[in-house]
Amino acid sequence: MKAAFLPDRGVVKIAGDDARGFLNNLVTSEIEVLTPGTARFGALLTPQGKIIADFLITEAPAGHGGGLLIDCPRELAQPLATKLGFYKLRAKVTVENLSDAFGVLAVWDGEPGMKPDLTFADPRNAELGYRILVPADLAAKTAALVGAELVGASAYEAHRIRLGVPRGGADFAYGDAFPHEANMDKLSGVDFDKGCYIGQEVVSRMQHRGTARTRIVGVTLDGAAPAPGTEIRAADKPIGTMGSSADGRGLAMIRTDRASDALDADAAFLAGDIAIHLADAAAVRALATKKTPA
């Protein structure tokens, strides 16, 4: 079992009598069902349905003062706290950026021997393992406590990429991607049965009309990893951009219809001058022809 402290993650806390209902009315996931030790994946969107920030949400136990804790990109923690504060109006809530006090320890490839407070299973993919919210200076002690070998954050990145789970800021741009494009609908990040939230109309329309034609997909690489943002071309036509890469694998944001046409033409896929291959060509073809939600 491995553990890695993720220095690019921060924590925002929402507390107060109205905290649960307040946040539930804003984000894509249903959080009324949250209990300590569980988590939901979700996002705050623009009214046009684009992702402002994506995050994992858990509930703090009473011993930690209760409230909701958001595991989010550290660089977005303060902007997210400010944005949520803008929405609170008269709601009885407080919003606080705790990123200087708490960080995120990821644990995978096994079951923790014990689960400290503020531990939860990653709801996006069971193989991602667990997250533990801890101060940075307790990361090594916590890893030993749960029976894990502490490794570098790059090992977790490689694990995430192998599982095909996108990371905002690397695999898609905040403010420029819809939840479907970032595969949030496939990673339990959007609850299509919950009440209204910001951007819901656009997201629901994409779901019911099957109009998402851009998706993040897995690729394999023939050579050095292209820089994130490198244009991908096939048959001399642009079909997408590279995201993050590790150990010969990567993620790419592509137009599935154009990629399917390139596959039909047996065209080579190039990211710059590096040959790449779709990890699951059949799945890309299926996405390109999908008209209605599964």
PDB file of C-alpha atoms in Angstrom:
ATOM      1  CA  MET A   1       0.000   0.000   0.000  1.00  0.00           C
ATOM      2  CA  LYS A   2       1.244   3.468  -0.910  1.00  0.00           C
ATOM      3  CA  ALA A   3       0.545   6.967   0.361  1.00  0.00           C
ATOM      4  CA  ALA A   4       1.445  10.372  -1.049  1.00  0.00           C
ATOM      5  CA  PHE A   5       0.924  13.857   0.302  1.00  0.00           C
ATOM      6  CA  LEU A   6      -0.519  16.013  -2.491  1.00  0.00           C
ATOM      7  CA  PRO A   7       0.921  19.537  -2.171  1.00  0.00           C
ATOM      8  CA  ASP A   8      -1.356  20.885  -4.896  1.00  0.00           C
ATOM      9  CA  ARG A   9      -4.511  20.217  -2.849  1.00  0.00           C
ATOM     10  CA  GLY A  10      -6.154  22.527  -0.312  1.00  0.00           C
ATOM     11  CA  VAL A  11      -9.136  22.416   2.047  1.00  0.00           C
ATOM     12  CA  VAL A  12     -12.091  24.784   2.396  1.00  0.00           C
ATOM     13  CA  LYS A  13     -14.563  24.457   5.278  1.00  0.00           C
ATOM     14  CA  ILE A  14     -18.233  25.431   5.235  1.00  0.00           C
ATOM     15  CA  ALA A  15     -19.940  25.463   8.617  1.00  0.00           C
ATOM     16  CA  GLY A  16     -23.118  26.766  10.188  1.00  0.00           C
ATOM     17  CA  ASP A  17     -26.778  25.798  10.482  1.00  0.00           C
ATOM     18  CA  ASP A  18     -27.454  26.262   6.771  1.00  0.00           C
ATOM     19  CA  ALA A  19     -24.204  24.781   5.445  1.00  0.00           C
ATOM     20  CA  ARG A  20     -25.613  21.590   3.925  1.00  0.00           C
ATOM     21  CA  GLY A  21     -28.572  23.155   2.141  1.00  0.00           C
ATOM     22  CA  PHE A  22     -26.495  26.151   1.068  1.00  0.00           C
ATOM     23  CA  LEU A  23     -23.853  24.039  -0.664  1.00  0.00           C
ATOM     24  CA  ASN A  24     -26.349  21.550  -2.065  1.00  0.00           C
ATOM     25  CA  ASN A  25     -28.093  24.364  -3.935  1.00  0.00           C
ATOM     26  CA  LEU A  26     -24.842  25.377  -5.627  1.00  0.00           C
ATOM     27  CA  VAL A  27     -22.928  22.252  -6.693  1.00  0.00           C
ATOM     28  CA  THR A  28     -23.487  19.379  -9.125  1.00  0.00           C
ATOM     29  CA  SER A  29     -23.593  16.539  -6.584  1.00  0.00           C
ATOM     30  CA  GLU A  30     -26.184  15.577  -3.989  1.00  0.00           C
ATOM     31  CA  ILE A  31     -24.636  16.219  -0.587  1.00  0.00           C
ATOM     32  CA  GLU A  32     -27.698  15.892   1.636  1.00  0.00           C
ATOM     33  CA  VAL A  33     -26.704  12.234   2.030  1.00  0.00           C
ATOM     34  CA  LEU A  34     -23.170  12.987   3.286  1.00  0.00           C
ATOM     35  CA  THR A  35     -22.030  11.522   6.598  1.00  0.00           C
ATOM     36  CA  PRO A  36     -18.577  11.566   8.233  1.00  0.00           C
ATOM     37  CA  GLY A  37     -16.310   9.071   6.496  1.00  0.00           C
ATOM     38  CA  THR A  38     -18.066   9.412   3.121  1.00  0.00           C
ATOM     39  CA  ALA A  39     -17.533  11.840   0.256  1.00  0.00           C
ATOM     40  CA  ARG A  40     -19.065  13.110  -2.965  1.00  0.00           C
ATOM     41  CA  PHE A  41     -17.370  14.375  -6.100  1.00  0.00           C
ATOM     42  CA  GLY A  42     -18.793  17.588  -7.532  1.00  0.00           C
ATOM     43  CA  ALA A  43     -18.166  21.003  -9.009  1.00  0.00           C
ATOM     44  CA  LEU A  44     -19.218  24.614  -8.858  1.00  0.00           C
ATOM     45  CA  LEU A  45     -20.199  25.802 -12.337  1.00  0.00           C
ATOM     46  CA  THR A  46     -20.765  29.071 -14.116  1.00  0.00           C
ATOM     47  CA  PRO A  47     -24.367  29.821 -15.130  1.00  0.00           C
ATOM     48  CA  GLN A  48     -23.268  28.667 -18.614  1.00  0.00           C
ATOM     49  CA  GLY A  49     -22.371  25.244 -17.221  1.00  0.00           C
ATOM     50  CA  LYS A  50     -18.537  25.524 -17.287  1.00  0.00           C
ATOM     51  CA  ILE A  51     -16.446  24.177 -14.382  1.00  0.00           C
ATOM     52  CA  ILE A  52     -15.160  26.867 -12.003  1.00  0.00           C
ATOM     53  CA  ALA A  53     -13.694  24.284  -9.620  1.00  0.00           C
ATOM     54  CA  ASP A  54     -14.117  20.555  -9.063  1.00  0.00           C
ATOM     55  CA  PHE A  55     -13.642  18.952  -5.668  1.00  0.00           C
ATOM     56  CA  LEU A  56     -14.367  16.175  -3.189  1.00  0.00           C
ATOM     57  CA  ILE A  57     -16.715  16.998  -0.299  1.00  0.00           C
ATOM     58  CA  THR A  58     -16.837  15.197   3.037  1.00  0.00           C
ATOM     59  CA  GLU A  59     -18.444  15.906   6.410  1.00  0.00           C
ATOM     60  CA  ALA A  60     -16.305  16.544   9.443  1.00  0.00           C
ATOM     61  CA  PRO A  61     -17.266  14.560  12.569  1.00  0.00           C
ATOM     62  CA  ALA A  62     -18.423  16.414  15.671  1.00  0.00           C
ATOM     63  CA  GLY A  63     -14.971  15.985  17.224  1.00  0.00           C
ATOM     64  CA  HIS A  64     -13.581  18.198  14.466  1.00  0.00           C
ATOM     65  CA  GLY A  65     -16.343  20.769  14.830  1.00  0.00           C
ATOM     66  CA  GLY A  66     -18.666  19.364  12.164  1.00  0.00           C
ATOM     67  CA  GLY A  67     -19.288  21.195   8.918  1.00  0.00           C
ATOM     68  CA  LEU A  68     -18.400  20.300   5.342  1.00  0.00           C
ATOM     69  CA  LEU A  69     -14.818  20.023   4.121  1.00  0.00           C
ATOM     70  CA  ILE A  70     -13.921  20.541   0.465  1.00  0.00           C
ATOM     71  CA  ASP A  71     -10.774  18.873  -0.906  1.00  0.00           C
ATOM     72  CA  CYS A  72      -9.934  21.128  -3.893  1.00  0.00           C
ATOM     73  CA  PRO A  73      -6.972  22.416  -5.920  1.00  0.00           C
ATOM     74  CA  ARG A  74      -4.934  24.533  -3.527  1.00  0.00           C
ATOM     75  CA  GLU A  75      -4.561  27.388  -5.999  1.00  0.00           C
ATOM     76  CA  LEU A  76      -8.357  27.577  -6.207  1.00  0.00           C
ATOM     77  CA  ALA A  77      -9.037  27.281  -2.464  1.00  0.00           C
ATOM     78  CA  GLN A  78      -9.129  31.002  -1.695  1.00  0.00           C
ATOM     79  CA  PRO A  79     -10.955  31.985  -4.913  1.00  0.00           C
ATOM     80  CA  LEU A  80     -13.473  29.211  -4.200  1.00  0.00           C
ATOM     81  CA  ALA A  81     -13.935  30.373  -0.596  1.00  0.00           C
ATOM     82  CA  THR A  82     -14.456  33.934  -1.833  1.00  0.00           C
ATOM     83  CA  LYS A  83     -16.945  32.797  -4.479  1.00  0.00           C
ATOM     84  CA  LEU A  84     -18.943  30.740  -1.991  1.00  0.00           C
ATOM     85  CA  GLY A  85     -18.936  33.693   0.394  1.00  0.00           C
ATOM     86  CA  PHE A  86     -20.447  35.799  -2.389  1.00  0.00           C
ATOM     87  CA  TYR A  87     -23.352  33.355  -2.687  1.00  0.00           C
ATOM     88  CA  LYS A  88     -24.157  33.004   1.010  1.00  0.00           C
ATOM     89  CA  LEU A  89     -26.270  36.189   1.264  1.00  0.00           C
ATOM     90  CA  ARG A  90     -28.272  35.709   4.491  1.00  0.00           C
ATOM     91  CA  ALA A  91     -27.554  32.009   4.887  1.00  0.00           C
ATOM     92  CA  LYS A  92     -26.212  31.042   8.309  1.00  0.00           C
ATOM     93  CA  VAL A  93     -22.857  29.776   7.080  1.00  0.00           C
ATOM     94  CA  THR A  94     -19.171  30.542   7.425  1.00  0.00           C
ATOM     95  CA  VAL A  95     -16.624  29.805   4.716  1.00  0.00           C
ATOM     96  CA  GLU A  96     -12.960  29.387   5.615  1.00  0.00           C
ATOM     97  CA  ASN A  97      -9.839  28.464   3.664  1.00  0.00           C
ATOM     98  CA  LEU A  98      -7.986  25.910   5.830  1.00  0.00           C
ATOM     99  CA  SER A  99      -5.242  25.109   3.327  1.00  0.00           C
ATOM    100  CA  ASP A 100      -2.476  26.348   5.616  1.00  0.00           C
ATOM    101  CA  ALA A 101      -3.634  23.953   8.325  1.00  0.00           C
ATOM    102  CA  PHE A 102      -4.775  20.893   6.339  1.00  0.00           C
ATOM    103  CA  GLY A 103      -3.685  19.090   3.198  1.00  0.00           C
ATOM    104  CA  VAL A 104      -4.525  15.818   1.474  1.00  0.00           C
ATOM    105  CA  LEU A 105      -2.856  12.425   1.865  1.00  0.00           C
ATOM    106  CA  ALA A 106      -3.838   9.912  -0.837  1.00  0.00           C
ATOM    107  CA  VAL A 107      -3.650   6.200   0.067  1.00  0.00           C
ATOM    108  CA  TRP A 108      -4.011   3.432  -2.511  1.00  0.00           C
ATOM    109  CA  ASP A 109      -3.200  -0.173  -3.433  1.00  0.00           C
ATOM    110  CA  GLY A 110      -4.640  -1.587  -0.221  1.00  0.00           C
ATOM    111  CA  GLU A 111      -7.003  -1.148   2.694  1.00  0.00           C
ATOM    112  CA  PRO A 112      -5.772   1.125   5.510  1.00  0.00           C
ATOM    113  CA  GLY A 113      -5.058  -0.767   8.715  1.00  0.00           C
ATOM    114  CA  MET A 114      -7.024   1.935  10.481  1.00  0.00           C
ATOM    115  CA  LYS A 115      -8.919   4.992   9.289  1.00  0.00           C
ATOM    116  CA  PRO A 116      -8.061   8.208  11.148  1.00  0.00           C
ATOM    117  CA  ASP A 117     -10.631  10.976  11.442  1.00  0.00           C
ATOM    118  CA  LEU A 118     -11.212  12.813   8.153  1.00  0.00           C
ATOM    119  CA  THR A 119     -10.601   9.671   6.077  1.00  0.00           C
ATOM    120  CA  PHE A 120     -12.895   8.883   3.150  1.00  0.00           C
ATOM    121  CA  ALA A 121     -12.937   6.639   0.082  1.00  0.00           C
ATOM    122  CA  ASP A 122     -12.453   8.476  -3.198  1.00  0.00           C
ATOM    123  CA  PRO A 123     -15.929   8.380  -4.825  1.00  0.00           C
ATOM    124  CA  ARG A 124     -14.635   8.759  -8.393  1.00  0.00           C
ATOM    125  CA  ASN A 125     -13.040   5.325  -8.745  1.00  0.00           C
ATOM    126  CA  ALA A 126     -12.551   2.664  -6.074  1.00  0.00           C
ATOM    127  CA  GLU A 127      -8.993   2.012  -7.292  1.00  0.00           C
ATOM    128  CA  LEU A 128      -8.027   5.600  -6.412  1.00  0.00           C
ATOM    129  CA  GLY A 129      -8.242   4.454  -2.796  1.00  0.00           C
ATOM    130  CA  TYR A 130      -8.671   6.806   0.153  1.00  0.00           C
ATOM    131  CA  ARG A 131      -8.031  10.438   1.058  1.00  0.00           C
ATOM    132  CA  ILE A 132      -7.046  11.629   4.524  1.00  0.00           C
ATOM    133  CA  LEU A 133      -7.139  15.303   5.426  1.00  0.00           C
ATOM    134  CA  VAL A 134      -4.073  15.981   7.586  1.00  0.00           C
ATOM    135  CA  PRO A 135      -1.526  18.735   8.279  1.00  0.00           C
ATOM    136  CA  ALA A 136       1.523  18.437   6.031  1.00  0.00           C
ATOM    137  CA  ASP A 137       3.832  17.809   8.980  1.00  0.00           C
ATOM    138  CA  LEU A 138       1.811  14.747  10.002  1.00  0.00           C
ATOM    139  CA  ALA A 139       1.757  13.117   6.552  1.00  0.00           C
ATOM    140  CA  ALA A 140       4.624  10.689   7.237  1.00  0.00           C
ATOM    141  CA  LYS A 141       3.272   9.724  10.661  1.00  0.00           C
ATOM    142  CA  THR A 142      -0.219   9.180   9.241  1.00  0.00           C
ATOM    143  CA  ALA A 143       1.094   7.040   6.379  1.00  0.00           C
ATOM    144  CA  ALA A 144       2.912   4.822   8.868  1.00  0.00           C
ATOM    145  CA  LEU A 145      -0.189   4.677  11.068  1.00  0.00           C
ATOM    146  CA  VAL A 146      -2.354   3.275   8.254  1.00  0.00           C
ATOM    147  CA  GLY A 147       0.372   0.883   7.106  1.00  0.00           C
ATOM    148  CA  ALA A 148       1.401   2.603   3.877  1.00  0.00           C
ATOM    149  CA  GLU A 149       4.763   3.433   2.311  1.00  0.00           C
ATOM    150  CA  LEU A 150       5.113   7.182   1.822  1.00  0.00           C
ATOM    151  CA  VAL A 151       6.047   7.972  -1.794  1.00  0.00           C
ATOM    152  CA  GLY A 152       6.206  11.116  -3.902  1.00  0.00           C
ATOM    153  CA  ALA A 153       3.187  12.852  -5.367  1.00  0.00           C
ATOM    154  CA  SER A 154       4.362  11.874  -8.868  1.00  0.00           C
ATOM    155  CA  ALA A 155       3.587   8.220  -8.047  1.00  0.00           C
ATOM    156  CA  TYR A 156      -0.007   9.154  -7.318  1.00  0.00           C
ATOM    157  CA  GLU A 157      -0.141  11.175 -10.557  1.00  0.00           C
ATOM    158  CA  ALA A 158       0.943   8.121 -12.528  1.00  0.00           C
ATOM    159  CA  HIS A 159      -1.687   6.032 -10.727  1.00  0.00           C
ATOM    160  CA  ARG A 160      -4.421   8.583 -11.485  1.00  0.00           C
ATOM    161  CA  ILE A 161      -3.451   8.784 -15.154  1.00  0.00           C
ATOM    162  CA  ARG A 162      -3.389   4.997 -15.476  1.00  0.00           C
ATOM    163  CA  LEU A 163      -6.971   4.936 -14.182  1.00  0.00           C
ATOM    164  CA  GLY A 164      -8.015   7.630 -16.666  1.00  0.00           C
ATOM    165  CA  VAL A 165      -9.175  10.140 -14.037  1.00  0.00           C
ATOM    166  CA  PRO A 166      -8.728  13.773 -15.197  1.00  0.00           C
ATOM    167  CA  ARG A 167      -7.181  16.525 -13.093  1.00  0.00           C
ATOM    168  CA  GLY A 168      -8.367  20.085 -13.505  1.00  0.00           C
ATOM    169  CA  GLY A 169      -5.726  22.526 -14.649  1.00  0.00           C
ATOM    170  CA  ALA A 170      -3.759  19.727 -16.344  1.00  0.00           C
ATOM    171  CA  ASP A 171      -6.301  17.780 -18.378  1.00  0.00           C
ATOM    172  CA  PHE A 172      -8.915  20.505 -18.778  1.00  0.00           C
ATOM    173  CA  ALA A 173      -8.973  24.249 -18.209  1.00  0.00           C
ATOM    174  CA  TYR A 174     -11.109  25.688 -15.445  1.00  0.00           C
ATOM    175  CA  GLY A 175     -13.719  28.050 -16.827  1.00  0.00           C
ATOM    176  CA  ASP A 176     -13.565  26.380 -20.255  1.00  0.00           C
ATOM    177  CA  ALA A 177     -14.867  22.810 -19.840  1.00  0.00           C
ATOM    178  CA  PHE A 178     -18.299  21.319 -19.271  1.00  0.00           C
ATOM    179  CA  PRO A 179     -18.696  18.493 -16.725  1.00  0.00           C
ATOM    180  CA  HIS A 180     -19.343  15.960 -19.498  1.00  0.00           C
ATOM    181  CA  GLU A 181     -16.102  16.949 -21.234  1.00  0.00           C
ATOM    182  CA  ALA A 182     -14.187  16.275 -18.005  1.00  0.00           C
ATOM    183  CA  ASN A 183     -16.031  12.933 -17.611  1.00  0.00           C
ATOM    184  CA  MET A 184     -17.716  14.045 -14.395  1.00  0.00           C
ATOM    185  CA  ASP A 185     -20.880  12.249 -15.489  1.00  0.00           C
ATOM    186  CA  LYS A 186     -18.888   8.994 -15.583  1.00  0.00           C
ATOM    187  CA  LEU A 187     -17.127   9.643 -12.256  1.00  0.00           C
ATOM    188  CA  SER A 188     -20.235  10.188 -10.080  1.00  0.00           C
ATOM    189  CA  GLY A 189     -19.668  13.937 -10.186  1.00  0.00           C
ATOM    190  CA  VAL A 190     -23.117  14.979 -11.413  1.00  0.00           C
ATOM    191  CA  ASP A 191     -26.397  13.935  -9.820  1.00  0.00           C
ATOM    192  CA  PHE A 192     -29.034  14.193 -12.538  1.00  0.00           C
ATOM    193  CA  ASP A 193     -31.916  13.624 -10.087  1.00  0.00           C
ATOM    194  CA  LYS A 194     -31.165  16.384  -7.579  1.00  0.00           C
ATOM    195  CA  GLY A 195     -32.771  19.801  -7.397  1.00  0.00           C
ATOM    196  CA  CYS A 196     -31.512  22.968  -9.025  1.00  0.00           C
ATOM    197  CA  TYR A 197     -27.909  24.129  -8.900  1.00  0.00           C
ATOM    198  CA  ILE A 198     -25.923  26.719 -10.828  1.00  0.00           C
ATOM    199  CA  GLY A 199     -25.530  25.668 -14.467  1.00  0.00           C
ATOM    200  CA  GLN A 200     -27.942  22.736 -14.163  1.00  0.00           C
ATOM    201  CA  GLU A 201     -30.015  23.581 -17.237  1.00  0.00           C
ATOM    202  CA  VAL A 202     -27.017  23.386 -19.568  1.00  0.00           C
ATOM    203  CA  VAL A 203     -25.678  20.180 -18.010  1.00  0.00           C
ATOM    204  CA  SER A 204     -29.080  18.474 -18.117  1.00  0.00           C
ATOM    205  CA  ARG A 205     -29.564  19.455 -21.739  1.00  0.00           C
ATOM    206  CA  MET A 206     -26.199  17.949 -22.697  1.00  0.00           C
ATOM    207  CA  GLN A 207     -27.122  14.757 -20.870  1.00  0.00           C
ATOM    208  CA  HIS A 208     -30.548  14.295 -22.391  1.00  0.00           C
ATOM    209  CA  ARG A 209     -29.605  15.346 -25.909  1.00  0.00           C
ATOM    210  CA  GLY A 210     -26.321  13.472 -25.927  1.00  0.00           C
ATOM    211  CA  THR A 211     -24.515  16.519 -27.327  1.00  0.00           C
ATOM    212  CA  ALA A 212     -21.130  16.085 -25.611  1.00  0.00           C
ATOM    213  CA  ARG A 213     -18.675  15.533 -28.452  1.00  0.00           C
ATOM    214  CA  THR A 214     -15.487  16.479 -26.623  1.00  0.00           C
ATOM    215  CA  ARG A 215     -14.172  14.054 -24.003  1.00  0.00           C
ATOM    216  CA  ILE A 216     -11.029  13.267 -22.048  1.00  0.00           C
ATOM    217  CA  VAL A 217      -9.740   9.840 -23.087  1.00  0.00           C
ATOM    218  CA  GLY A 218      -6.737   7.690 -22.309  1.00  0.00           C
ATOM    219  CA  VAL A 219      -3.816   7.490 -24.736  1.00  0.00           C
ATOM    220  CA  THR A 220      -0.496   5.680 -24.948  1.00  0.00           C
ATOM    221  CA  LEU A 221       2.685   7.370 -26.137  1.00  0.00           C
ATOM    222  CA  ASP A 222       5.463   6.383 -28.530  1.00  0.00           C
ATOM    223  CA  GLY A 223       8.191   8.520 -27.026  1.00  0.00           C
ATOM    224  CA  ALA A 224       8.657  11.344 -24.556  1.00  0.00           C
ATOM    225  CA  ALA A 225       5.564  12.856 -22.989  1.00  0.00           C
ATOM    226  CA  PRO A 226       4.264  15.877 -24.933  1.00  0.00           C
ATOM    227  CA  ALA A 227       3.696  19.013 -22.885  1.00  0.00           C
ATOM    228  CA  PRO A 228       0.123  19.549 -21.655  1.00  0.00           C
ATOM    229  CA  GLY A 229      -1.725  21.638 -24.207  1.00  0.00           C
ATOM    230  CA  THR A 230       0.169  20.206 -27.208  1.00  0.00           C
ATOM    231  CA  GLU A 231      -2.175  20.008 -30.190  1.00  0.00           C
ATOM    232  CA  ILE A 232      -3.124  16.539 -31.403  1.00  0.00           C
ATOM    233  CA  ARG A 233      -3.594  16.108 -35.148  1.00  0.00           C
ATOM    234  CA  ALA A 234      -4.679  13.262 -37.415  1.00  0.00           C
ATOM    235  CA  ALA A 235      -4.858  13.386 -41.218  1.00  0.00           C
ATOM    236  CA  ASP A 236      -3.525  16.937 -40.852  1.00  0.00           C
ATOM    237  CA  LYS A 237      -6.621  18.006 -38.907  1.00  0.00           C
ATOM    238  CA  PRO A 238      -6.734  19.112 -35.253  1.00  0.00           C
ATOM    239  CA  ILE A 239      -8.645  16.696 -33.063  1.00  0.00           C
ATOM    240  CA  GLY A 240      -7.690  17.746 -29.535  1.00  0.00           C
ATOM    241  CA  THR A 241      -4.984  18.567 -27.009  1.00  0.00           C
ATOM    242  CA  MET A 242      -2.728  16.591 -24.688  1.00  0.00           C
ATOM    243  CA  GLY A 243      -3.189  16.674 -20.953  1.00  0.00           C
ATOM    244  CA  SER A 244      -1.072  15.010 -18.271  1.00  0.00           C
ATOM    245  CA  SER A 245       1.253  12.047 -18.942  1.00  0.00           C
ATOM    246  CA  ALA A 246       3.317   9.528 -16.977  1.00  0.00           C
ATOM    247  CA  ASP A 247       5.001   6.188 -17.673  1.00  0.00           C
ATOM    248  CA  GLY A 248       4.008   6.031 -21.329  1.00  0.00           C
ATOM    249  CA  ARG A 249       0.348   6.824 -20.681  1.00  0.00           C
ATOM    250  CA  GLY A 250      -1.568  10.058 -20.884  1.00  0.00           C
ATOM    251  CA  LEU A 251      -4.916  11.769 -21.017  1.00  0.00           C
ATOM    252  CA  ALA A 252      -6.121  13.874 -23.923  1.00  0.00           C
ATOM    253  CA  MET A 253      -9.111  16.111 -24.579  1.00  0.00           C
ATOM    254  CA  ILE A 254     -10.393  15.116 -28.017  1.00  0.00           C
ATOM    255  CA  ARG A 255     -13.317  15.589 -30.367  1.00  0.00           C
ATOM    256  CA  THR A 256     -14.661  12.048 -30.485  1.00  0.00           C
ATOM    257  CA  ASP A 257     -16.298  12.481 -33.894  1.00  0.00           C
ATOM    258  CA  ARG A 258     -13.060  13.667 -35.495  1.00  0.00           C
ATOM    259  CA  ALA A 259     -11.087  10.929 -33.746  1.00  0.00           C
ATOM    260  CA  SER A 260     -13.552   8.321 -35.023  1.00  0.00           C
ATOM    261  CA  ASP A 261     -13.195   9.619 -38.573  1.00  0.00           C
ATOM    262  CA  ALA A 262      -9.406   9.430 -38.237  1.00  0.00           C
ATOM    263  CA  LEU A 263      -9.669   5.837 -37.030  1.00  0.00           C
ATOM    264  CA  ASP A 264     -11.831   4.983 -40.044  1.00  0.00           C
ATOM    265  CA  ALA A 265      -9.178   6.499 -42.301  1.00  0.00           C
ATOM    266  CA  ASP A 266      -6.411   4.611 -40.474  1.00  0.00           C
ATOM    267  CA  ALA A 267      -4.676   7.953 -39.905  1.00  0.00           C
ATOM    268  CA  ALA A 268      -1.814   8.390 -37.449  1.00  0.00           C
ATOM    269  CA  PHE A 269      -2.386  10.470 -34.314  1.00  0.00           C
ATOM    270  CA  LEU A 270       0.399  12.923 -33.524  1.00  0.00           C
ATOM    271  CA  ALA A 271       0.918  15.218 -30.518  1.00  0.00           C
ATOM    272  CA  GLY A 272       3.562  17.513 -31.916  1.00  0.00           C
ATOM    273  CA  ASP A 273       5.971  14.978 -33.412  1.00  0.00           C
ATOM    274  CA  ILE A 274       5.134  12.217 -30.906  1.00  0.00           C
ATOM    275  CA  ALA A 275       2.928   9.355 -32.096  1.00  0.00           C
ATOM    276  CA  ILE A 276       0.060   8.563 -29.730  1.00  0.00           C
ATOM    277  CA  HIS A 277      -2.607   5.872 -29.713  1.00  0.00           C
ATOM    278  CA  LEU A 278      -6.097   5.807 -28.240  1.00  0.00           C
ATOM    279  CA  ALA A 279      -6.110   3.410 -25.295  1.00  0.00           C
ATOM    280  CA  ASP A 280      -9.673   2.318 -26.079  1.00  0.00           C
ATOM    281  CA  ALA A 281     -10.551   3.075 -29.699  1.00  0.00           C
ATOM    282  CA  ALA A 282     -13.852   1.187 -29.473  1.00  0.00           C
ATOM    283  CA  ALA A 283     -15.008   3.376 -26.589  1.00  0.00           C
ATOM    284  CA  VAL A 284     -14.147   6.527 -28.546  1.00  0.00           C
ATOM    285  CA  ARG A 285     -16.154   5.268 -31.530  1.00  0.00           C
ATOM    286  CA  ALA A 286     -19.093   4.575 -29.208  1.00  0.00           C
ATOM    287  CA  LEU A 287     -18.891   8.074 -27.728  1.00  0.00           C
ATOM    288  CA  ALA A 288     -18.824   9.579 -31.215  1.00  0.00           C
ATOM    289  CA  THR A 289     -22.067   7.864 -32.207  1.00  0.00           C
ATOM    290  CA  LYS A 290     -23.877   8.182 -28.888  1.00  0.00           C
ATOM    291  CA  LYS A 291     -27.032  10.278 -29.212  1.00  0.00           C
ATOM    292  CA  THR A 292     -28.823   9.545 -25.964  1.00  0.00           C
ATOM    293  CA  PRO A 293     -27.579   8.980 -22.418  1.00  0.00           C
ATOM    294  CA  ALA A 294     -26.902   5.434 -21.262  1.00  0.00           C
TER     295      ALA A 294
END
